[in-house]
Amino acid sequence: MEETIKNEVISMPRIGDKAPSFKANTTQGEINFPQDYSGNWVILFSHPADFTPVCTSEFMTFATMEKQFEEANCKLVGLSVDGLYSHIAWLRTIKEKIEYKGMKNVEVNFPLIEDITMNVAKKYGMIQPNEDSTKAVRAVFFIDPKGIIRTIIYYPLSLGRNFDELYRVLIALQTADEFNVATPADWRPGEDVIVPPAGSCGTAKDRMEGKEEMYCHDWFFCTKPIAKEKVMEKVLKQK
Ligand code: BEZ
């Protein structure tokens, strides 16, 4: 999808698209994206600027949860339109000086992309000029092991992300793939999942007559349990 804003073409990748590829310098060296992450889930996310308070609270939270994401076979990659030295200085400050909500000495070990040219930010629709033309919004791209974009969430500059929700999204996507199911509103591991809709009148009838192991609210809305342990076992086994 492309949108023209102030005479500039901004590309906006969509769910189901191949993740646009790029090479970039990061705080962990050069990366070739998404090829370097083939076989892993990856969350590519942007923040508006280094040395800003909301972003600092987000980085501390995400870095603290990195192991949890790693265990679910998911790598984290950050980006802002700042330069490498700014990134390095900011991450050093976070580790050495900032204490927030019980988090301190926080080391950010995932790569943070320098994108002064906005090359990557523009490819991913992270610059949204009517919000801010010189900073990336808080974008979150969930990319699967085949390099396909599976979920996109955008937040404005003023709103810090909920990282428990980002983890929930990751596990829900993996659960949908592993078990061929969908997940209902507010789903969390251990709660009932939704089975694919009946594809024939016969199946619809069977379901309503209780011939399949599921609970049907109506023929098109059937759920079944999957134990939390079973979900987490699959998710954690992927690595
Ligand atoms: C922040 O991270 O605190 C922030 C960054 C840009 C605009 C507003 C807030």
CSV table of C-alpha atoms and ligand atoms in Angstrom, one decimal:
chain,number,residue,atom,x,y,z
A,1,MET,CA,0.0,0.0,0.0
A,2,GLU,CA,1.3,3.5,-0.8
A,3,GLU,CA,0.0,6.8,0.5
A,4,THR,CA,1.0,10.2,-0.8
A,5,ILE,CA,1.6,12.7,2.0
A,6,LYS,CA,3.1,16.1,1.4
A,7,ASN,CA,4.3,15.0,-2.1
A,8,GLU,CA,6.2,12.1,-0.7
A,9,VAL,CA,5.3,8.5,-1.3
A,10,ILE,CA,5.2,6.6,2.0
A,11,SER,CA,5.1,2.9,1.8
A,12,MET,CA,2.9,1.1,4.3
A,13,PRO,CA,3.5,-2.7,4.4
A,14,ARG,CA,0.5,-4.8,5.2
A,15,ILE,CA,-0.3,-7.9,7.1
A,16,GLY,CA,0.6,-10.9,4.8
A,17,ASP,CA,3.3,-9.0,2.9
A,18,LYS,CA,6.9,-10.1,2.8
A,19,ALA,CA,8.8,-8.0,5.2
A,20,PRO,CA,10.7,-5.3,3.2
A,21,SER,CA,14.4,-6.1,3.1
A,22,PHE,CA,17.3,-3.8,4.1
A,23,LYS,CA,20.8,-3.7,5.4
A,24,ALA,CA,21.5,-1.5,8.4
A,25,ASN,CA,24.1,-0.7,11.1
A,26,THR,CA,23.0,-1.5,14.6
A,27,THR,CA,24.4,-1.4,18.1
A,28,GLN,CA,25.2,-5.1,17.6
A,29,GLY,CA,26.8,-4.7,14.2
A,30,GLU,CA,25.4,-4.9,10.6
A,31,ILE,CA,22.2,-6.8,9.9
A,32,ASN,CA,20.7,-8.1,6.7
A,33,PHE,CA,17.0,-8.0,7.4
A,34,PRO,CA,14.9,-10.2,7.4
A,35,GLN,CA,17.3,-12.8,6.0
A,36,ASP,CA,19.4,-12.9,9.2
A,37,TYR,CA,16.3,-13.8,11.1
A,38,SER,CA,15.1,-16.6,8.9
A,39,GLY,CA,13.7,-19.4,11.1
A,40,ASN,CA,12.9,-17.1,14.0
A,41,TRP,CA,10.0,-14.9,14.8
A,42,VAL,CA,11.1,-11.3,15.0
A,43,ILE,CA,9.6,-8.1,16.4
A,44,LEU,CA,10.8,-5.1,14.5
A,45,PHE,CA,9.8,-2.0,16.4
A,46,SER,CA,10.5,1.7,16.2
A,47,HIS,CA,10.7,4.5,18.8
A,48,PRO,CA,10.6,8.2,18.3
A,49,ALA,CA,13.9,9.3,19.8
A,50,ASP,CA,16.8,8.3,22.1
A,51,PHE,CA,17.0,10.1,25.5
A,52,THR,CA,13.3,10.5,25.8
A,53,PRO,CA,11.3,9.3,28.8
A,54,VAL,CA,8.6,7.1,27.3
A,55,CYS,CA,11.1,5.4,25.1
A,56,THR,CA,13.4,4.8,28.0
A,57,SER,CA,10.7,3.2,30.0
A,58,GLU,CA,9.8,1.0,27.0
A,59,PHE,CA,13.4,-0.1,26.4
A,60,MET,CA,13.9,-1.0,30.0
A,61,THR,CA,10.8,-3.1,29.9
A,62,PHE,CA,11.5,-4.8,26.6
A,63,ALA,CA,15.1,-5.5,27.6
A,64,THR,CA,13.9,-7.0,30.9
A,65,MET,CA,11.5,-9.3,28.9
A,66,GLU,CA,14.0,-10.2,26.2
A,67,LYS,CA,14.7,-13.7,27.6
A,68,GLN,CA,10.9,-14.4,27.7
A,69,PHE,CA,10.6,-13.5,24.0
A,70,GLU,CA,13.8,-15.4,23.1
A,71,GLU,CA,12.3,-18.6,24.7
A,72,ALA,CA,9.4,-18.2,22.4
A,73,ASN,CA,11.9,-18.2,19.4
A,74,CYS,CA,11.4,-14.4,19.0
A,75,LYS,CA,14.2,-11.9,18.4
A,76,LEU,CA,13.8,-8.2,19.1
A,77,VAL,CA,15.1,-5.4,16.8
A,78,GLY,CA,14.6,-1.7,17.6
A,79,LEU,CA,14.9,1.3,15.3
A,80,SER,CA,14.9,5.1,15.5
A,81,VAL,CA,16.1,7.8,13.2
A,82,ASP,CA,18.9,8.6,15.5
A,83,GLY,CA,22.6,7.8,14.8
A,84,LEU,CA,24.7,5.0,16.2
A,85,TYR,CA,26.6,7.1,18.7
A,86,SER,CA,23.4,8.5,20.2
A,87,HIS,CA,22.1,4.9,20.5
A,88,ILE,CA,25.3,3.8,22.2
A,89,ALA,CA,25.3,6.8,24.6
A,90,TRP,CA,21.6,6.3,25.5
A,91,LEU,CA,21.9,2.6,26.1
A,92,ARG,CA,25.0,3.2,28.3
A,93,THR,CA,23.0,5.8,30.3
A,94,ILE,CA,20.1,3.4,30.8
A,95,LYS,CA,22.4,0.8,32.2
A,96,GLU,CA,24.5,3.1,34.3
A,97,LYS,CA,22.0,5.6,35.6
A,98,ILE,CA,18.4,4.8,35.2
A,99,GLU,CA,16.3,3.0,37.8
A,100,TYR,CA,12.6,2.7,37.1
A,101,LYS,CA,9.9,0.5,38.6
A,102,GLY,CA,12.4,-1.8,40.2
A,103,MET,CA,14.4,-2.2,37.0
A,104,LYS,CA,18.0,-1.1,37.2
A,105,ASN,CA,21.3,-2.0,35.6
A,106,VAL,CA,19.3,-2.9,32.5
A,107,GLU,CA,21.5,-3.9,29.5
A,108,VAL,CA,19.9,-3.7,26.1
A,109,ASN,CA,21.4,-6.7,24.2
A,110,PHE,CA,19.1,-6.7,21.1
A,111,PRO,CA,20.2,-4.6,18.1
A,112,LEU,CA,19.0,-1.0,17.7
A,113,ILE,CA,19.1,0.2,14.1
A,114,GLU,CA,20.6,3.6,13.3
A,115,ASP,CA,18.4,5.1,10.6
A,116,ILE,CA,19.4,8.8,10.1
A,117,THR,CA,18.4,8.6,6.4
A,118,MET,CA,15.0,7.2,7.4
A,119,ASN,CA,15.5,4.6,4.7
A,120,VAL,CA,14.1,1.8,6.8
A,121,ALA,CA,11.5,3.9,8.7
A,122,LYS,CA,10.0,5.0,5.4
A,123,LYS,CA,9.9,1.5,4.0
A,124,TYR,CA,7.9,0.3,7.0
A,125,GLY,CA,5.6,3.3,7.2
A,126,MET,CA,7.1,4.3,10.6
A,127,ILE,CA,7.2,8.0,9.6
A,128,GLN,CA,3.7,9.3,9.8
A,129,PRO,CA,4.1,13.0,9.0
A,130,ASN,CA,0.8,14.2,10.4
A,131,GLU,CA,2.0,12.8,13.8
A,132,ASP,CA,5.6,13.9,13.4
A,133,SER,CA,7.6,14.2,10.2
A,134,THR,CA,11.1,13.9,11.8
A,135,LYS,CA,10.5,11.0,14.3
A,136,ALA,CA,9.2,7.5,13.9
A,137,VAL,CA,5.9,6.6,15.6
A,138,ARG,CA,5.9,3.6,17.9
A,139,ALA,CA,5.4,0.9,15.3
A,140,VAL,CA,5.5,-2.9,16.0
A,141,PHE,CA,5.9,-5.5,13.3
A,142,PHE,CA,5.5,-9.2,14.1
A,143,ILE,CA,7.4,-11.1,11.4
A,144,ASP,CA,7.2,-14.9,11.2
A,145,PRO,CA,10.0,-17.4,10.5
A,146,LYS,CA,9.3,-17.2,6.8
A,147,GLY,CA,9.7,-13.4,6.7
A,148,ILE,CA,6.0,-12.6,6.4
A,149,ILE,CA,4.4,-9.7,8.4
A,150,ARG,CA,1.7,-11.2,10.6
A,151,THR,CA,0.7,-8.3,12.8
A,152,ILE,CA,1.2,-4.6,12.7
A,153,ILE,CA,0.5,-2.2,15.6
A,154,TYR,CA,1.1,1.5,15.6
A,155,TYR,CA,1.0,3.7,18.6
A,156,PRO,CA,1.4,7.5,18.8
A,157,LEU,CA,4.4,9.3,20.3
A,158,SER,CA,2.7,9.9,23.6
A,159,LEU,CA,1.6,6.3,24.4
A,160,GLY,CA,4.0,3.8,25.8
A,161,ARG,CA,3.4,0.2,24.6
A,162,ASN,CA,2.0,-2.6,26.7
A,163,PHE,CA,4.7,-5.3,26.5
A,164,ASP,CA,2.5,-8.0,28.1
A,165,GLU,CA,0.1,-7.5,25.2
A,166,LEU,CA,3.0,-7.8,22.6
A,167,TYR,CA,3.9,-11.1,24.2
A,168,ARG,CA,0.3,-12.2,24.2
A,169,VAL,CA,0.1,-11.4,20.4
A,170,LEU,CA,3.2,-13.4,19.7
A,171,ILE,CA,1.9,-16.5,21.6
A,172,ALA,CA,-1.5,-16.1,20.0
A,173,LEU,CA,0.0,-16.0,16.5
A,174,GLN,CA,2.1,-19.1,17.3
A,175,THR,CA,-0.9,-20.9,18.8
A,176,ALA,CA,-3.0,-20.2,15.7
A,177,ASP,CA,-0.2,-21.6,13.5
A,178,GLU,CA,0.6,-24.7,15.6
A,179,PHE,CA,-3.0,-25.8,16.3
A,180,ASN,CA,-4.9,-24.4,13.3
A,181,VAL,CA,-7.2,-22.4,15.5
A,182,ALA,CA,-8.1,-18.7,16.1
A,183,THR,CA,-8.1,-17.0,19.4
A,184,PRO,CA,-11.1,-15.0,20.8
A,185,ALA,CA,-11.2,-11.6,22.4
A,186,ASP,CA,-8.8,-11.2,25.3
A,187,TRP,CA,-7.5,-14.8,24.9
A,188,ARG,CA,-4.7,-15.9,27.1
A,189,PRO,CA,-2.9,-19.3,27.0
A,190,GLY,CA,-5.1,-21.9,28.8
A,191,GLU,CA,-8.4,-20.4,27.7
A,192,ASP,CA,-10.6,-22.0,25.0
A,193,VAL,CA,-9.7,-21.4,21.4
A,194,ILE,CA,-11.9,-21.1,18.3
A,195,VAL,CA,-12.0,-23.9,15.8
A,196,PRO,CA,-12.2,-23.1,12.1
A,197,PRO,CA,-15.8,-22.5,10.8
A,198,ALA,CA,-17.7,-25.5,9.5
A,199,GLY,CA,-17.1,-25.8,5.8
A,200,SER,CA,-20.2,-27.8,4.9
A,201,CYS,CA,-23.8,-28.2,6.0
A,202,GLY,CA,-22.9,-31.7,7.2
A,203,THR,CA,-20.1,-30.5,9.5
A,204,ALA,CA,-22.4,-27.7,10.8
A,205,LYS,CA,-25.0,-30.3,11.6
A,206,ASP,CA,-22.5,-32.7,13.3
A,207,ARG,CA,-21.2,-29.9,15.4
A,208,MET,CA,-24.6,-28.8,16.6
A,209,GLU,CA,-25.5,-32.4,17.4
A,210,GLY,CA,-22.4,-32.6,19.6
A,211,LYS,CA,-20.6,-35.2,17.4
A,212,GLU,CA,-17.3,-33.3,17.5
A,213,GLU,CA,-15.3,-32.6,20.6
A,214,MET,CA,-16.0,-28.9,21.0
A,215,TYR,CA,-18.6,-26.5,22.4
A,216,CYS,CA,-20.7,-24.7,19.9
A,217,HIS,CA,-22.5,-21.5,20.8
A,218,ASP,CA,-23.9,-21.8,17.3
A,219,TRP,CA,-22.8,-23.7,14.2
A,220,PHE,CA,-20.4,-21.0,13.2
A,221,PHE,CA,-18.9,-20.3,16.6
A,222,CYS,CA,-17.3,-23.3,18.2
A,223,THR,CA,-14.6,-23.5,20.8
A,224,LYS,CA,-12.4,-26.1,22.4
A,225,PRO,CA,-9.9,-26.2,25.2
A,226,ILE,CA,-6.2,-26.3,24.8
A,227,ALA,CA,-4.3,-26.6,28.1
A,228,LYS,CA,-1.8,-23.8,28.8
A,229,GLU,CA,0.9,-26.4,29.2
A,230,LYS,CA,0.2,-27.8,25.7
A,231,VAL,CA,0.4,-24.3,24.2
A,232,MET,CA,3.6,-23.3,26.0
A,233,GLU,CA,5.2,-26.7,25.3
A,234,LYS,CA,4.7,-26.1,21.5
A,235,VAL,CA,5.8,-22.5,21.7
A,236,LEU,CA,8.9,-23.2,23.7
A,237,LYS,CA,9.8,-26.3,21.6
A,238,GLN,CA,10.1,-24.3,18.4
A,239,LYS,CA,13.6,-23.2,19.2
B,1,BEZ,C1,9.1,10.0,24.8
B,1,BEZ,O1,9.6,8.9,24.5
B,1,BEZ,O2,9.0,10.4,26.0
B,1,BEZ,C2,8.6,10.9,23.7
B,1,BEZ,C3,9.3,10.9,22.5
B,1,BEZ,C4,8.8,11.8,21.5
B,1,BEZ,C5,7.7,12.6,21.8
B,1,BEZ,C6,7.0,12.5,23.0
B,1,BEZ,C7,7.5,11.7,24.0
